[in-house]
mmCIF file of N, CA and C in Angstrom:
data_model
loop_
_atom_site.group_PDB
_atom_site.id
_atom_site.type_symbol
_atom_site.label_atom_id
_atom_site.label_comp_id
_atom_site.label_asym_id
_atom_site.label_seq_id
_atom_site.Cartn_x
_atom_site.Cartn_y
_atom_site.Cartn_z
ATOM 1 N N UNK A 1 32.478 10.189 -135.544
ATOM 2 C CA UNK A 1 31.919 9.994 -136.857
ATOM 3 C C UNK A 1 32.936 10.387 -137.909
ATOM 4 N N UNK A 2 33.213 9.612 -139.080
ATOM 5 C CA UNK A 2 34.482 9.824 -139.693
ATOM 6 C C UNK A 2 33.792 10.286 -141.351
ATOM 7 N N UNK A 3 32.408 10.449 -141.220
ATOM 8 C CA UNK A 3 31.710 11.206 -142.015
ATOM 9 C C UNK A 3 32.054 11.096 -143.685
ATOM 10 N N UNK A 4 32.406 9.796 -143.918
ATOM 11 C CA UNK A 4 32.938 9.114 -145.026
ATOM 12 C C UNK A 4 31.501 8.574 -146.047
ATOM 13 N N UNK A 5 31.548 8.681 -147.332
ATOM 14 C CA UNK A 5 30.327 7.572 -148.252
ATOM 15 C C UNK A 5 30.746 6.198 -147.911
ATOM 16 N N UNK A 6 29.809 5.585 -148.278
ATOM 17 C CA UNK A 6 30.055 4.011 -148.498
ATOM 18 C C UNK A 6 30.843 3.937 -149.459
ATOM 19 N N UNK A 7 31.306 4.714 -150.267
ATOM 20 C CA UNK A 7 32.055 4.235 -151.218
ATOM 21 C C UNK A 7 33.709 4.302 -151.066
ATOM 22 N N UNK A 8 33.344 5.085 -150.031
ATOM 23 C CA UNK A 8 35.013 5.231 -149.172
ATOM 24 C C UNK A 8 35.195 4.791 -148.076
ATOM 25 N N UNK A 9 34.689 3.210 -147.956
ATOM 26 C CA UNK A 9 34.868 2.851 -146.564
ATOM 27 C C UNK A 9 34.871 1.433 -146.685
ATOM 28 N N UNK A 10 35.479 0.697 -146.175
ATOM 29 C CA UNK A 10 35.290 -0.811 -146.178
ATOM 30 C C UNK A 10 35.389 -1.019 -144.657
ATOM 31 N N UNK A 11 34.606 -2.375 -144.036
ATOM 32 C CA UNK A 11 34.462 -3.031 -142.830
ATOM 33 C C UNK A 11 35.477 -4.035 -142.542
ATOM 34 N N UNK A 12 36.411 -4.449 -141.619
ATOM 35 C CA UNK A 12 36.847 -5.575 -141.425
ATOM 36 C C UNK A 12 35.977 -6.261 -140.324
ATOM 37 N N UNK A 13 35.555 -7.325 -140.237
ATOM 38 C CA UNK A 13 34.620 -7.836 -139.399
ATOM 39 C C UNK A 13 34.672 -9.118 -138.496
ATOM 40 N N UNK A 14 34.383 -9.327 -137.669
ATOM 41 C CA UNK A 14 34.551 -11.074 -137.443
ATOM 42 C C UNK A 14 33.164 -11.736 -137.003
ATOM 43 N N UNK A 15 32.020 -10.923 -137.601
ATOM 44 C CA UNK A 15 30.473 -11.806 -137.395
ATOM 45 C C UNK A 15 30.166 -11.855 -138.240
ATOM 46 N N UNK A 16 29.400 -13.015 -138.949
ATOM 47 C CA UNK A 16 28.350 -13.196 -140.151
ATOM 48 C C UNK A 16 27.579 -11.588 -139.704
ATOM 49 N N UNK A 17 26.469 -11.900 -139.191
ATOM 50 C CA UNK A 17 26.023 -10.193 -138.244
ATOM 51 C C UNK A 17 26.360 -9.351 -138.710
ATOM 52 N N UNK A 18 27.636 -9.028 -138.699
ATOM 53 C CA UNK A 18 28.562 -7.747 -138.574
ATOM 54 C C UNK A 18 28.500 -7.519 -140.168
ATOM 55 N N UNK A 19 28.842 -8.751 -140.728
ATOM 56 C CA UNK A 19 29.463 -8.927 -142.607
ATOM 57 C C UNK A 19 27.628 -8.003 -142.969
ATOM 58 N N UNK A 20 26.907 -8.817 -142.595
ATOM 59 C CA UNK A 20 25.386 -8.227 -143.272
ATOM 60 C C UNK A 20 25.048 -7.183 -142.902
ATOM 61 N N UNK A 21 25.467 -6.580 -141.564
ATOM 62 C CA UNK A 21 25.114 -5.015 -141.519
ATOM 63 C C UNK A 21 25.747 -3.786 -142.470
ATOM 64 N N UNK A 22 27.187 -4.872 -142.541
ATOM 65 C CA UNK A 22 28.060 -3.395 -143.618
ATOM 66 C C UNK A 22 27.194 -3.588 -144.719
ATOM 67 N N UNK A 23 27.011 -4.863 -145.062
ATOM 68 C CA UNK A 23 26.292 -4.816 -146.567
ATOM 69 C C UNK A 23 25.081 -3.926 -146.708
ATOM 70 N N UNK A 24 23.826 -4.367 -145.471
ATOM 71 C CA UNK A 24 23.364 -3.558 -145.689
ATOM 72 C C UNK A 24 23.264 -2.249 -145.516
ATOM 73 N N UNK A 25 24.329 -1.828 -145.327
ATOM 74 C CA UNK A 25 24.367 -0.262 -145.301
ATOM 75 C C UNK A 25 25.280 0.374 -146.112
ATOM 76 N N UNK A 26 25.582 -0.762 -147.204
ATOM 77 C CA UNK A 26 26.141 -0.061 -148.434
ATOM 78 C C UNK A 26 27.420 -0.040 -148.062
ATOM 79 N N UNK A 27 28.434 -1.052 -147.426
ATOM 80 C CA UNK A 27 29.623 -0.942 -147.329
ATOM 81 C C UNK A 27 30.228 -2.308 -147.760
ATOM 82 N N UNK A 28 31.325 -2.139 -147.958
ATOM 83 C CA UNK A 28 31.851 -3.524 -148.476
ATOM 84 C C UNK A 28 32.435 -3.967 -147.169
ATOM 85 N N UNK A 29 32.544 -5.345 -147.165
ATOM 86 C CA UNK A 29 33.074 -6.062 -146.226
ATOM 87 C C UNK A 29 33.986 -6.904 -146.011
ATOM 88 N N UNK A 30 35.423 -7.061 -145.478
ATOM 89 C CA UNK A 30 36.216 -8.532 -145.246
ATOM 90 C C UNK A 30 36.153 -8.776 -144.219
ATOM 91 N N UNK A 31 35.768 -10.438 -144.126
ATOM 92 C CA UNK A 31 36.084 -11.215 -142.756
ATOM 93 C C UNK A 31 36.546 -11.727 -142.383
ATOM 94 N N UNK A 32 37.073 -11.954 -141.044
ATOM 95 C CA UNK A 32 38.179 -12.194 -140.303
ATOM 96 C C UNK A 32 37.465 -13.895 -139.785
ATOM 97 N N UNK A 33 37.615 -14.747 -140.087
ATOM 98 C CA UNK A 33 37.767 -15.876 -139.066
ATOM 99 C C UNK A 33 38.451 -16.041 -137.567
ATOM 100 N N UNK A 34 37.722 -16.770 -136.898
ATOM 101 C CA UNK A 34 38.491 -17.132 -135.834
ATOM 102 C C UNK A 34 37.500 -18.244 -135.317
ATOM 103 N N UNK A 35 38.407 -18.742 -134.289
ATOM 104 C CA UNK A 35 37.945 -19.789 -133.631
ATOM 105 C C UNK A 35 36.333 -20.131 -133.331
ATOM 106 N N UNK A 36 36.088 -18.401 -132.976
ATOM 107 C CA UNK A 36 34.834 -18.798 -132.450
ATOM 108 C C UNK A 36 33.469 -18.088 -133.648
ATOM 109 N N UNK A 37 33.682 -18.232 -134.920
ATOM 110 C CA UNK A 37 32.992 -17.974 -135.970
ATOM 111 C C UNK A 37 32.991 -18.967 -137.055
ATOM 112 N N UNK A 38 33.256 -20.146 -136.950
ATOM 113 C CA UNK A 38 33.933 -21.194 -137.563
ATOM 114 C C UNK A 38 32.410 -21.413 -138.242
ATOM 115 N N UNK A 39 30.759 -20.806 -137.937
ATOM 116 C CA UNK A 39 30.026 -21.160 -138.244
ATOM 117 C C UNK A 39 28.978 -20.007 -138.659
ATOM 118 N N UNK A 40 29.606 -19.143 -138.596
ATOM 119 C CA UNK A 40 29.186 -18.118 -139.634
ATOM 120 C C UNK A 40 29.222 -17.614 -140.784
ATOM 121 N N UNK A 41 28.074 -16.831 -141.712
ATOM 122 C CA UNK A 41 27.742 -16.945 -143.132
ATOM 123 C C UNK A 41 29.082 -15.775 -143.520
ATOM 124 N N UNK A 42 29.978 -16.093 -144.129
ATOM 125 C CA UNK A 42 30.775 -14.936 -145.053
ATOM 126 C C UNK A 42 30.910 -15.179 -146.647
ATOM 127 N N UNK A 43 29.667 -15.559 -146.559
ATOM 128 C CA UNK A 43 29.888 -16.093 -148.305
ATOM 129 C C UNK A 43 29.752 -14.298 -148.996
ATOM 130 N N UNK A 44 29.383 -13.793 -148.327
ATOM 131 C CA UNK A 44 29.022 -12.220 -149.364
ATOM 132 C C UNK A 44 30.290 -11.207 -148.890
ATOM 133 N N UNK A 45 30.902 -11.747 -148.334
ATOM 134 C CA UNK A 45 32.006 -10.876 -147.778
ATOM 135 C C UNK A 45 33.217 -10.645 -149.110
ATOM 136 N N UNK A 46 33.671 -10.057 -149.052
ATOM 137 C CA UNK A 46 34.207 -9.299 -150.540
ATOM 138 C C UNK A 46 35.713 -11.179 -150.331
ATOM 139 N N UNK A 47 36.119 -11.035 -149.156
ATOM 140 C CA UNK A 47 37.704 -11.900 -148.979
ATOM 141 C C UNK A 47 36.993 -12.663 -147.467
ATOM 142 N N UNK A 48 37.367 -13.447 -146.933
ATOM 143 C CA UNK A 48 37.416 -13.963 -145.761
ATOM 144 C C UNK A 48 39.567 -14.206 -145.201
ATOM 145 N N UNK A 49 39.534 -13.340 -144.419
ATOM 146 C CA UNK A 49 40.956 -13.906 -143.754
ATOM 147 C C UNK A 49 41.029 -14.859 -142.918
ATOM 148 N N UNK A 50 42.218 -15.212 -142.796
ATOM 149 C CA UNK A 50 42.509 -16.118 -141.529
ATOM 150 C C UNK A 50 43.003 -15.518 -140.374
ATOM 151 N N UNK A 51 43.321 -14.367 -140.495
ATOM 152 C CA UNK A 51 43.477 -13.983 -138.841
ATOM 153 C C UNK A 51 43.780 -12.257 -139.328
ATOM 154 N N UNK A 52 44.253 -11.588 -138.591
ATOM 155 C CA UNK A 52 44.435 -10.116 -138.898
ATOM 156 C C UNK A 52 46.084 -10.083 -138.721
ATOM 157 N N UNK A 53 46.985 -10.657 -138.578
ATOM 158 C CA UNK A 53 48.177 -10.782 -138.370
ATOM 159 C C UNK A 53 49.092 -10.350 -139.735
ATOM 160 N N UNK A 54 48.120 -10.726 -140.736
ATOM 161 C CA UNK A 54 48.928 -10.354 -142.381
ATOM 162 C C UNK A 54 48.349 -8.718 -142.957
ATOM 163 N N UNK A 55 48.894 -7.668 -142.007
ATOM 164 C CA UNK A 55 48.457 -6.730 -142.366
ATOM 165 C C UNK A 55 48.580 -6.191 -144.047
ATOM 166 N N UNK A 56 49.550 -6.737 -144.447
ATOM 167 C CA UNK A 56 50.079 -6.467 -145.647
ATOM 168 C C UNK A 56 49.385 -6.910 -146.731
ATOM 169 N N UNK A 57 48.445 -8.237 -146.515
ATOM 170 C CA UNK A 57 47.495 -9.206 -147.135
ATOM 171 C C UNK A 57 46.176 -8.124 -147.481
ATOM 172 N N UNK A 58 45.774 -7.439 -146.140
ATOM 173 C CA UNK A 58 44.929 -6.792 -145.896
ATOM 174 C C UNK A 58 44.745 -5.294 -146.733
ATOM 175 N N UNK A 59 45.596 -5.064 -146.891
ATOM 176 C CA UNK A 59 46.232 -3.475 -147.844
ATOM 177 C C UNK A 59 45.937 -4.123 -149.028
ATOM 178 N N UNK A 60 46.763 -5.097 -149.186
ATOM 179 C CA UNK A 60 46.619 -5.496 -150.917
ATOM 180 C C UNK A 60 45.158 -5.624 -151.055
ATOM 181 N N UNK A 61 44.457 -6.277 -150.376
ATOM 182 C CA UNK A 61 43.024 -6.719 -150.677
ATOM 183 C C UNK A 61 42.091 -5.321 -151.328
ATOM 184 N N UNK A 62 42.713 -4.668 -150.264
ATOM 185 C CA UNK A 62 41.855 -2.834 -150.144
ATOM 186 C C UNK A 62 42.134 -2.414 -151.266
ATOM 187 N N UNK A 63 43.580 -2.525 -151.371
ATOM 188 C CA UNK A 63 44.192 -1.184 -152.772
ATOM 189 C C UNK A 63 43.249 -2.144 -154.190
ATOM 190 N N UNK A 64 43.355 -3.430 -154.125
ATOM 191 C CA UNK A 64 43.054 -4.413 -155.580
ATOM 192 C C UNK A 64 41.607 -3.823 -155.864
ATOM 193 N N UNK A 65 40.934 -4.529 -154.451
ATOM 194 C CA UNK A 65 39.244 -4.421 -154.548
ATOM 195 C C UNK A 65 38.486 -2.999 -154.672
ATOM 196 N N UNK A 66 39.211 -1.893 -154.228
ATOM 197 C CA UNK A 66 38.362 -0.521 -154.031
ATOM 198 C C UNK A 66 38.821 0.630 -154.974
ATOM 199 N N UNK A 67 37.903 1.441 -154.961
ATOM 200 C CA UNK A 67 38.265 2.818 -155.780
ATOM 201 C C UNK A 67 39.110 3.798 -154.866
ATOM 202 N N UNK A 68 40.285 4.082 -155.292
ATOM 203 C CA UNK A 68 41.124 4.833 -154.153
ATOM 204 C C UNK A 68 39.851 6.228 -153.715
ATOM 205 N N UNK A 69 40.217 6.572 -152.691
ATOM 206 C CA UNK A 69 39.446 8.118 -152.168
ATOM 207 C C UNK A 69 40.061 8.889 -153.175
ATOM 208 N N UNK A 70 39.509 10.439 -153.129
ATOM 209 C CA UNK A 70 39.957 11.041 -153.376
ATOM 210 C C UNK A 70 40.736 11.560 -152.198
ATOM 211 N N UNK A 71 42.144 12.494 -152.779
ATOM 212 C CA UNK A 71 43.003 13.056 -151.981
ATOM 213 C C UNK A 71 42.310 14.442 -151.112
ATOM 214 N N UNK A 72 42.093 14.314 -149.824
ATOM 215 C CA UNK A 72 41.876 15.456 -149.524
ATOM 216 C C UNK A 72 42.306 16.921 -149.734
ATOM 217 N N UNK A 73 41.653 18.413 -149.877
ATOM 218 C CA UNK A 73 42.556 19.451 -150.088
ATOM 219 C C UNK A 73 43.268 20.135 -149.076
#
């Protein structure tokens, strides 16, 4: 348990399923496409990717879209 708020946590996901559970539990969400989701709902998903390979894509998304944490003491 990494004992974090929703407000300090985002989901990367690859199910419609998956996208609506973070939501409903108060987390934000990006989804990952792939082959075999080509028909699932990510319209509420904050970004949809094309694969997880652009880690760097993935950071930017985080740092743009979220409120940094605070620094631990």
């Amino acid at each position: 348990r990494l004992e974090l708020s929703q407000s300090s946590a985002v989901v990367i996901e690859d199910s419609g399923p998956g996208v609506q559970a973070a939501l409903a539990a108060g987390i934000p969400a990006l989804a990952v496409r792939t082959p075999f989701n080509v028909n699932h709902d990510f319209s509420r998903a904050v970004s949809v990717l094309p694969s997880l390979e652009d880690a760097s894509r993935i950071i930017r998304i985080i740092d743009s879209t979220f409120v940094p944490m605070p620094a631990l003491p």
